[in-house]
Short mmCIF file of C-alpha atoms in Angstrom, two decimals:
data_model
loop_
_atom_site.label_atom_id
_atom_site.label_comp_id
_atom_site.label_asym_id
_atom_site.label_seq_id
_atom_site.Cartn_x
_atom_site.Cartn_y
_atom_site.Cartn_z
CA MET A 29 -38.39 33.06 -54.79
CA ASN A 30 -38.66 34.49 -51.28
CA GLU A 31 -38.48 31.03 -49.75
CA THR A 32 -35.50 30.10 -51.93
CA SER A 33 -33.68 33.31 -51.04
CA SER A 34 -34.25 32.72 -47.33
CA ILE A 35 -32.76 29.23 -47.53
CA ARG A 36 -29.74 30.49 -49.50
CA CYS A 37 -29.18 33.24 -46.96
CA THR A 38 -29.24 30.79 -44.09
CA LEU A 39 -26.80 28.43 -45.82
CA GLY A 40 -24.52 31.35 -46.62
CA LEU A 41 -24.41 32.39 -42.99
CA LEU A 42 -23.51 28.85 -41.96
CA ALA A 43 -20.70 28.71 -44.53
CA ILE A 44 -19.28 32.02 -43.32
CA THR A 45 -19.44 30.77 -39.75
CA LEU A 46 -17.50 27.60 -40.56
CA ILE A 47 -14.80 29.63 -42.30
CA THR A 48 -14.57 31.89 -39.25
CA MET A 49 -14.20 28.92 -36.93
CA CYS A 50 -11.41 27.42 -38.99
CA GLY A 51 -9.66 30.78 -38.97
CA GLY A 52 -8.93 30.74 -35.26
CA CYS A 53 -11.88 30.26 -32.90
CA ALA A 54 -10.72 29.27 -29.44
CA SER A 55 -12.55 25.97 -29.51
CA LEU A 56 -10.14 24.61 -32.11
CA THR A 57 -6.92 26.07 -30.75
CA ASN A 58 -6.85 24.02 -27.54
CA PRO A 59 -3.82 21.72 -27.32
CA VAL A 60 -4.23 18.28 -28.86
CA ALA A 61 -1.87 15.50 -27.80
CA ASN A 62 0.58 14.11 -30.31
CA GLY A 63 1.93 11.26 -28.23
CA ILE A 64 2.39 7.54 -28.67
CA PRO A 65 -0.92 5.70 -29.21
CA ALA A 66 -1.61 3.65 -26.10
CA HIS A 67 -2.11 0.38 -27.96
CA LEU A 68 1.33 0.77 -29.59
CA LEU A 69 3.20 1.51 -26.37
CA PRO A 70 6.31 -0.70 -25.89
CA ASP A 71 6.34 -3.09 -22.95
CA GLU A 72 9.07 -1.21 -21.09
CA LEU A 73 6.79 1.83 -20.80
CA LEU A 74 3.77 -0.08 -19.51
CA ALA A 75 2.90 0.04 -15.82
CA SER A 76 3.38 -3.19 -13.89
CA SER A 77 0.32 -4.95 -12.57
CA VAL A 78 0.05 -5.14 -8.78
CA GLU A 79 -2.86 -7.57 -8.88
CA ARG A 80 -0.55 -10.31 -10.12
CA LEU A 81 1.29 -10.25 -6.79
CA GLU A 82 0.23 -12.64 -4.07
CA PRO A 83 0.35 -12.11 -0.30
CA THR A 84 3.41 -13.59 1.35
CA PRO A 85 2.32 -16.80 3.14
CA LEU A 86 1.93 -16.02 6.82
CA ASP A 87 3.88 -19.09 7.90
CA TRP A 88 6.89 -17.62 6.09
CA LEU A 89 6.86 -14.81 8.68
CA LYS A 90 7.03 -17.18 11.65
CA VAL A 91 10.10 -18.95 13.03
CA THR A 92 10.05 -22.62 13.95
CA PRO A 93 10.51 -23.02 17.73
CA PRO A 94 13.46 -25.27 18.67
CA ASP A 95 12.52 -28.75 19.78
CA PRO A 96 13.69 -29.47 22.36
CA TYR A 97 14.29 -26.10 24.01
CA ARG A 98 17.98 -25.33 24.64
CA LEU A 99 19.03 -23.25 27.63
CA ASP A 100 21.04 -20.06 27.27
CA THR A 101 21.89 -16.79 29.00
CA GLY A 102 18.74 -15.04 30.22
CA ASP A 103 16.76 -18.17 31.07
CA ILE A 104 15.59 -18.56 34.66
CA LEU A 105 15.51 -22.08 36.11
CA GLY A 106 13.53 -23.34 39.06
CA ILE A 107 15.94 -25.52 41.09
CA TYR A 108 15.40 -27.63 44.20
CA VAL A 109 18.18 -29.76 45.71
CA GLU A 110 17.19 -31.31 49.02
CA GLY A 111 19.76 -30.52 51.69
CA ALA A 112 21.51 -27.86 49.60
CA LEU A 113 18.88 -25.63 48.05
CA GLY A 114 15.73 -26.32 50.03
CA ASP A 115 14.77 -28.72 52.84
CA ARG A 116 12.45 -31.69 53.09
CA ASP A 117 9.95 -29.81 55.27
CA GLN A 118 10.05 -26.63 53.19
CA VAL A 119 7.20 -25.85 50.78
CA LEU A 120 8.43 -25.46 47.21
CA PRO A 121 7.69 -22.10 45.61
CA ILE A 122 5.34 -22.14 42.59
CA ASN A 123 6.17 -19.75 39.78
CA PHE A 124 3.64 -18.44 37.23
CA PRO A 125 5.19 -17.13 33.99
CA GLN A 126 4.40 -13.58 32.88
CA VAL A 127 5.69 -13.93 29.32
CA GLY A 128 5.05 -16.71 26.84
CA ASN A 129 2.86 -19.79 27.12
CA ALA A 130 4.97 -21.85 29.52
CA PRO A 131 3.14 -23.75 32.29
CA PRO A 132 3.66 -22.95 36.00
CA SER A 133 6.93 -24.22 37.45
CA THR A 134 8.36 -25.10 40.86
CA GLY A 135 11.72 -24.49 42.51
CA PHE A 136 13.86 -21.60 43.60
CA PRO A 137 14.46 -19.14 40.73
CA VAL A 138 18.09 -19.17 39.56
CA PRO A 139 19.09 -17.20 36.42
CA ILE A 140 21.62 -18.44 33.88
CA GLY A 141 24.51 -15.96 33.83
CA GLU A 142 26.50 -14.47 30.98
CA ASP A 143 28.91 -17.41 31.21
CA GLY A 144 26.07 -19.87 30.59
CA ALA A 145 26.20 -21.29 34.12
CA VAL A 146 24.05 -21.24 37.27
CA SER A 147 25.42 -20.44 40.71
CA LEU A 148 24.46 -23.00 43.40
CA PRO A 149 25.37 -23.50 47.06
CA PHE A 150 28.50 -25.59 47.79
CA VAL A 151 29.37 -26.28 44.12
CA LYS A 152 29.81 -22.70 42.89
CA THR A 153 28.75 -22.84 39.19
CA VAL A 154 27.38 -25.47 36.85
CA LYS A 155 27.48 -25.01 33.06
CA VAL A 156 24.04 -25.55 31.52
CA LYS A 157 24.20 -23.51 28.30
CA GLY A 158 23.03 -25.51 25.29
CA MET A 159 21.41 -28.22 27.43
CA THR A 160 17.79 -29.22 27.72
CA VAL A 161 16.07 -28.88 31.10
CA GLU A 162 16.46 -32.63 31.71
CA GLU A 163 20.15 -32.50 30.81
CA ALA A 164 20.63 -29.52 33.14
CA GLN A 165 19.08 -31.48 36.02
CA THR A 166 21.47 -34.37 35.37
CA ALA A 167 24.45 -31.96 35.31
CA ILE A 168 23.42 -30.37 38.63
CA GLU A 169 22.95 -33.77 40.31
CA SER A 170 26.35 -34.89 39.05
CA ALA A 171 28.00 -31.73 40.42
CA TYR A 172 26.75 -32.44 43.95
CA VAL A 173 27.70 -36.12 43.80
CA GLU A 174 31.16 -35.57 42.25
CA ASN A 175 31.99 -32.92 44.85
CA GLN A 176 30.84 -35.34 47.58
CA ILE A 177 28.26 -32.89 48.85
CA LEU A 178 25.40 -35.38 48.60
CA LYS A 179 25.22 -39.13 48.12
CA ALA A 180 23.69 -40.39 44.92
CA GLU A 181 21.27 -42.78 46.65
CA LYS A 182 19.89 -39.97 48.83
CA LEU A 183 19.94 -37.18 46.24
CA ARG A 184 16.61 -35.55 45.48
CA ALA A 185 16.70 -32.74 42.91
CA LEU A 186 14.24 -30.98 40.60
CA VAL A 187 14.92 -28.54 37.74
CA THR A 188 12.20 -26.68 35.79
CA LEU A 189 12.08 -23.70 33.45
CA VAL A 190 10.61 -20.72 35.26
CA ARG A 191 11.00 -18.16 32.52
CA ALA A 192 12.44 -18.42 29.02
CA ARG A 193 14.79 -15.69 27.85
CA THR A 194 13.06 -12.75 26.18
CA ALA A 195 13.79 -10.13 23.55
CA ARG A 196 12.62 -6.55 24.01
CA ILE A 197 11.83 -4.96 20.64
CA HIS A 198 10.09 -1.83 19.36
CA VAL A 199 7.42 -1.73 16.66
CA ILE A 200 6.80 1.58 14.84
CA ARG A 201 3.84 1.68 12.45
CA GLU A 202 2.84 4.50 10.12
CA ASP A 203 -0.19 2.82 8.62
CA ALA A 204 -3.01 3.69 11.06
CA PRO A 205 -4.30 0.09 11.35
CA GLY A 206 -7.95 -0.24 10.39
CA SER A 207 -8.17 2.96 8.32
CA ARG A 208 -10.56 3.07 5.36
CA ALA A 209 -9.94 4.04 1.76
CA TYR A 210 -9.24 7.67 0.88
CA ASN A 211 -12.33 8.17 -1.26
CA ASP A 212 -14.49 7.89 1.87
CA ASP A 213 -12.96 11.12 3.13
CA ALA A 214 -15.43 14.02 3.14
CA SER A 215 -12.82 16.49 1.92
CA TYR A 216 -12.36 14.37 -1.20
CA ARG A 217 -16.04 14.61 -2.11
CA LEU A 218 -16.66 18.23 -1.12
CA PHE A 219 -13.49 20.03 -2.12
CA GLY A 220 -12.35 17.96 -5.08
CA SER A 221 -8.98 16.89 -3.73
CA ALA A 222 -8.02 13.73 -1.94
CA PRO A 223 -5.79 14.12 1.14
CA SER A 224 -2.19 13.26 0.46
CA LEU A 225 -0.81 9.97 1.67
CA GLY A 226 1.48 11.72 4.11
CA GLN A 227 -1.42 13.51 5.74
CA ARG A 228 -3.35 10.29 6.26
CA SER A 229 -0.53 8.28 7.83
CA LYS A 230 -0.65 8.05 11.61
CA GLY A 231 2.33 6.85 13.55
CA THR A 232 1.95 4.43 16.43
CA GLY A 233 4.61 2.72 18.52
CA MET A 234 4.76 -0.15 20.97
CA GLU A 235 7.41 -1.89 23.03
CA LEU A 236 7.11 -5.67 23.10
CA GLU A 237 8.78 -8.29 25.24
CA LEU A 238 8.63 -11.63 23.45
CA ALA A 239 10.01 -15.01 24.27
CA GLU A 240 13.22 -15.14 22.27
CA THR A 241 12.31 -18.39 20.55
CA GLU A 242 8.96 -16.90 19.48
CA ALA A 243 10.17 -13.41 18.52
CA ASP A 244 9.43 -13.08 14.82
CA VAL A 245 7.80 -10.72 12.33
CA LEU A 246 4.40 -12.42 12.53
CA SER A 247 4.27 -12.07 16.31
CA ALA A 248 5.27 -8.40 16.13
CA LEU A 249 2.52 -7.67 13.60
CA ALA A 250 -0.14 -9.73 15.38
CA LEU A 251 0.43 -7.94 18.69
CA THR A 252 0.36 -4.43 17.20
CA GLY A 253 -2.71 -4.44 14.96
CA GLY A 254 -2.24 -7.13 12.34
CA LEU A 255 -0.99 -6.87 8.78
CA PRO A 256 -0.23 -3.36 7.44
CA GLY A 257 -3.29 -1.46 6.20
CA PRO A 258 -3.84 0.24 2.83
CA THR A 259 -1.91 3.35 3.89
CA ALA A 260 1.32 1.36 4.40
CA ALA A 261 3.88 -0.04 2.01
CA ASN A 262 3.89 -3.76 1.30
CA GLU A 263 7.03 -4.47 3.28
CA VAL A 264 8.39 -4.70 6.81
CA VAL A 265 11.73 -3.04 7.57
CA ILE A 266 13.81 -4.34 10.48
CA TYR A 267 16.56 -2.13 11.88
CA ARG A 268 18.98 -4.43 13.62
CA GLY A 269 20.62 -3.57 16.92
CA ALA A 270 24.25 -4.50 17.58
CA ASP A 271 24.27 -7.11 20.38
CA GLY A 272 20.93 -5.75 21.51
CA LYS A 273 22.03 -2.10 21.28
CA SER A 274 21.94 0.39 18.45
CA ASP A 275 25.27 1.97 17.57
CA GLY A 276 23.55 5.39 17.42
CA THR A 277 24.97 6.38 14.03
CA LEU A 278 23.02 7.45 10.93
CA PRO A 279 24.70 6.89 7.55
CA ALA A 280 25.06 10.01 5.41
CA ASP A 281 23.30 8.31 2.48
CA TRP A 282 20.44 6.83 4.50
CA LYS A 283 17.79 8.53 2.33
CA GLN A 284 19.25 7.10 -0.87
CA ARG A 285 19.49 3.53 0.34
CA ALA A 286 17.00 1.40 -1.58
CA VAL A 287 18.32 -2.04 -0.64
CA ALA A 288 18.96 -3.75 2.65
CA THR A 289 22.29 -3.12 4.36
CA PRO A 290 23.83 -5.60 6.84
CA LYS A 291 21.95 -3.80 9.63
CA ILE A 292 18.65 -3.45 7.76
CA THR A 293 16.41 -6.32 6.70
CA ARG A 294 13.47 -5.86 4.33
CA ILE A 295 10.67 -8.43 4.29
CA PRO A 296 8.20 -8.17 1.34
CA LEU A 297 4.53 -8.75 2.11
CA ARG A 298 3.54 -9.41 -1.53
CA ILE A 299 5.52 -11.57 -3.94
CA GLU A 300 5.43 -12.86 -7.50
CA PRO A 301 3.21 -15.94 -7.97
CA GLY A 302 5.13 -19.17 -7.59
CA SER A 303 8.32 -17.47 -6.43
CA ALA A 304 10.51 -19.00 -3.76
CA ARG A 305 11.07 -17.29 -0.44
CA ASN A 306 13.85 -14.73 -0.91
CA PHE A 307 14.56 -14.34 2.81
CA THR A 308 15.69 -16.79 5.45
CA GLU A 309 14.25 -17.73 8.80
CA ASP A 310 17.09 -15.83 10.42
CA ASP A 311 15.88 -12.68 8.60
CA ILE A 312 12.45 -12.81 10.24
CA ARG A 313 13.83 -13.68 13.68
CA LEU A 314 13.81 -10.70 16.05
CA ARG A 315 16.46 -10.04 18.67
CA ALA A 316 16.79 -7.70 21.60
CA GLY A 317 17.22 -4.12 20.40
CA ASP A 318 15.61 -4.64 16.99
CA ILE A 319 13.18 -2.04 15.63
CA VAL A 320 10.35 -3.22 13.38
CA PHE A 321 9.17 -0.41 11.09
CA ILE A 322 6.03 -0.35 8.92
CA PRO A 323 6.71 2.46 6.39
CA PRO A 324 3.91 4.59 4.88
CA ARG A 325 3.05 4.97 1.21
CA GLU A 326 4.17 8.43 0.16
CA THR A 327 4.34 8.62 -3.64
CA ASP A 328 1.67 6.24 -4.98
CA VAL A 329 -0.57 8.94 -6.47
CA TYR A 330 -1.68 10.13 -9.89
CA TYR A 331 -2.71 13.60 -11.06
CA THR A 332 -5.60 14.82 -13.21
CA GLY A 333 -6.09 18.02 -15.17
CA GLY A 334 -7.34 19.56 -18.40
CA LEU A 335 -11.09 19.01 -18.62
CA LEU A 336 -10.89 16.81 -15.53
CA PRO A 337 -10.89 18.30 -12.03
CA ALA A 338 -7.36 19.15 -10.90
CA ARG A 339 -6.61 16.58 -8.22
CA GLU A 340 -3.97 14.42 -6.59
CA VAL A 341 -5.48 10.97 -6.10
CA PRO A 342 -3.98 8.01 -4.21
CA LEU A 343 -3.66 4.75 -6.12
CA PRO A 344 -5.00 1.49 -4.68
CA ARG A 345 -2.20 -0.49 -3.08
CA ASP A 346 -3.16 -4.04 -4.06
CA ASN A 347 -5.44 -3.47 -7.06
CA ASP A 348 -4.84 -2.29 -10.61
CA LEU A 349 -6.37 0.98 -11.78
CA ARG A 350 -6.89 1.73 -15.47
CA VAL A 351 -7.30 5.14 -17.07
CA VAL A 352 -11.08 4.89 -17.54
CA GLU A 353 -11.55 3.96 -13.89
CA ALA A 354 -9.12 6.71 -12.88
CA MET A 355 -11.28 9.28 -14.69
CA LEU A 356 -14.44 8.03 -13.00
CA ARG A 357 -12.75 8.33 -9.60
CA VAL A 358 -12.38 12.08 -10.01
CA GLY A 359 -15.88 12.64 -11.39
CA GLY A 360 -15.08 12.42 -15.09
CA SER A 361 -17.88 11.22 -17.39
CA VAL A 362 -17.63 8.54 -20.05
CA LEU A 363 -20.35 8.31 -22.73
CA ASN A 364 -23.00 10.01 -20.62
CA GLY A 365 -24.59 11.71 -23.63
CA GLY A 366 -23.37 15.25 -22.99
CA SER A 367 -25.77 18.16 -23.49
CA ILE A 368 -28.29 19.20 -26.13
CA ILE A 369 -26.88 21.18 -29.04
CA GLY A 370 -28.27 24.69 -29.29
CA ASN A 371 -31.90 25.52 -28.72
CA PHE A 372 -33.84 23.97 -31.58
CA ASN A 373 -37.61 24.30 -31.37
CA GLN A 374 -40.46 23.47 -33.69
CA SER A 375 -43.74 23.91 -31.85
CA GLY A 376 -42.79 21.29 -29.31
CA ALA A 377 -39.57 19.42 -29.97
CA PHE A 378 -37.37 19.68 -33.04
CA LEU A 379 -34.08 17.79 -32.90
CA SER A 380 -34.42 17.51 -29.10
CA SER A 381 -32.52 14.24 -29.16
CA ILE A 382 -29.37 15.69 -30.74
CA GLN A 383 -26.70 15.53 -28.07
CA ASN A 384 -23.11 16.56 -27.54
CA SER A 385 -20.30 13.98 -27.32
CA ASN A 386 -17.90 13.84 -24.39
CA PRO A 387 -14.17 14.56 -24.72
CA SER A 388 -12.41 11.35 -25.70
CA LEU A 389 -8.75 12.34 -26.00
CA LEU A 390 -6.77 11.56 -22.86
CA THR A 391 -3.10 12.45 -22.62
CA VAL A 392 -1.03 10.46 -20.13
CA ILE A 393 2.30 12.04 -19.18
CA ARG A 394 4.52 9.37 -17.66
CA ARG A 395 8.04 9.44 -16.25
CA THR A 396 10.42 6.76 -17.44
CA PRO A 397 12.94 4.88 -15.25
CA ASN A 398 15.75 7.13 -16.54
CA ASN A 399 13.86 10.23 -15.31
CA GLN A 400 12.68 11.21 -18.79
CA GLN A 401 9.11 11.92 -19.86
CA VAL A 402 6.88 10.24 -22.43
CA VAL A 403 3.51 11.41 -23.74
CA ILE A 404 0.88 8.73 -24.39
CA ARG A 405 -2.32 9.29 -26.36
CA VAL A 406 -5.39 7.35 -25.23
CA ASP A 407 -8.60 7.16 -27.27
CA LEU A 408 -11.27 6.75 -24.59
CA ASN A 409 -13.84 5.47 -27.07
CA ARG A 410 -11.44 2.74 -28.08
CA ALA A 411 -10.39 2.13 -24.48
CA LEU A 412 -13.93 0.99 -23.68
CA ARG A 413 -13.53 -1.81 -26.23
CA ASP A 414 -9.82 -2.57 -26.32
CA PRO A 415 -7.96 -3.46 -23.08
CA ARG A 416 -4.66 -2.48 -24.74
CA GLU A 417 -5.91 1.10 -24.99
CA ASN A 418 -7.18 1.16 -21.40
CA LEU A 419 -3.74 1.56 -19.82
CA LEU A 420 -2.79 0.75 -16.27
CA VAL A 421 -2.10 3.91 -14.29
CA HIS A 422 1.46 4.18 -13.00
CA PRO A 423 2.40 6.09 -9.82
CA GLY A 424 3.13 9.68 -10.77
CA ASP A 425 1.11 9.65 -14.02
CA MET A 426 -0.56 12.90 -15.11
CA LEU A 427 -3.92 12.41 -16.86
CA VAL A 428 -4.99 15.38 -19.00
CA LEU A 429 -8.39 15.19 -20.72
CA GLN A 430 -8.80 17.09 -24.01
CA GLU A 431 -11.14 17.25 -26.99
CA THR A 432 -10.57 15.96 -30.49
CA PRO A 433 -11.12 18.52 -33.30
CA SER A 434 -14.54 17.07 -34.13
CA GLU A 435 -15.56 17.25 -30.48
CA ALA A 436 -14.36 20.85 -30.32
CA VAL A 437 -16.57 21.75 -33.31
CA SER A 438 -19.53 20.03 -31.68
CA ARG A 439 -18.99 21.90 -28.43
CA TYR A 440 -18.59 25.15 -30.37
CA PHE A 441 -22.00 24.76 -31.92
CA ALA A 442 -23.51 23.83 -28.57
CA ASN A 443 -22.01 26.69 -26.55
CA VAL A 444 -21.50 29.57 -29.02
CA PHE A 445 -24.33 29.34 -31.54
CA ASP A 446 -27.85 30.25 -30.55
CA PHE A 447 -30.41 29.18 -33.15
CA GLY A 448 -34.08 30.02 -33.19
CA ILE A 449 -35.83 28.21 -36.01
CA PHE A 450 -39.55 28.32 -36.41
CA SER A 451 -40.34 26.28 -39.45
CA GLN A 452 -43.44 25.15 -41.15
CA VAL A 453 -41.70 22.72 -43.49
CA TRP A 454 -43.51 19.63 -42.27
CA ARG A 455 -46.83 21.37 -41.57
CA ARG A 456 -47.38 23.52 -44.63
CA GLY A 457 -44.62 22.57 -47.02
CA SER A 458 -43.03 26.01 -46.80
CA ALA A 459 -39.46 26.79 -45.77
CA ALA A 460 -40.12 30.17 -44.29
CA GLY A 461 -38.35 30.81 -41.00
CA GLN A 462 -35.79 32.89 -39.15
CA ALA A 463 -32.48 32.18 -37.49
CA SER A 464 -30.21 34.17 -35.20
CA LEU A 465 -26.65 33.33 -34.28
CA SER A 466 -23.71 34.88 -32.45
CA LEU A 467 -20.13 34.55 -33.68
CA PRO A 468 -17.00 34.49 -31.57
#
């Protein structure tokens, strides 16, 4: 009878404890999400995949040089006309270009003026705009013959291109070329918070002087550090100058402008697979006074909370991130076994393999395009098996980890109850023992 009474007493205490827990213990009063199940989420609320995008072909960012080269204002010609510009016994000057890949040239440097003409002795000006170098030489020879300055049979002339016209542009980058991913930052590992995107961006600026026929987006990027790094947006913004000069005005709505204006050109660096080029060669051509800007990424982050560490974490720029991976990034555990329930002992090890389950209820709070808010419920156990449950993380998402009711009960037993059972059931066939527990 004593053994039977002891067992009944123990069972009675357990029953009373369960009733007490259901009556309002803190472990069961934590908030539980009541949102839309992730696998039932409509398509318009799903995050878009960034991995589906492909890099813009590099040859799309380069202009095709004109063939043949046509002269215009800003070009410098090397001209020699025996008896008018240079003598037979005079050594011709040799010119080595400082810009571009042109070969060395000979002749006296003569620039093409704003009117598209060159000024020469005895014939005043000769129009050469729009001509090739060979055509310009023919025009200069004809000018001296038609004005009876030199005879055709004795005329000796030479025209070369000393320096092609150039475009002076500015390149401003806020991507810190060559920077590594944020998770390598020591402050992320030690203090539990990744640095914000704005703190990691580092502005650099350069002034370039490019041959006008070779001034394009690809050249500007190649000469200033290459393609934008992971801290930059996937686009290049070109602020156009007016006739080589900025008008110096800033529109009142410049912060709200999300599309290109006539003076702003946006070139995407990642595009939909199989899509046609949505910009022209004239869009990627740079002119004097243009400013090429590589903008930083400022808002591509997600937030964690609840049973996860409270953090602001940058999203990968060119790779998809799903909720399970997002949890692991901040140190969350998935199916790691948890901790042992209570302190069961029986002369060595009694129930030592009983373990506590991890929280599996993840609430995703997401903003909609119309600036509303939707709550999404993710079952992490199902997310490990079903890709539809393992949602893509959208910029601005808040991930809050919680417990299900059954997990709360399990944790309650593990953290609140303290059992000490010394039983001889298996050794002697008796059920004598003692138990102690503490209630909330």
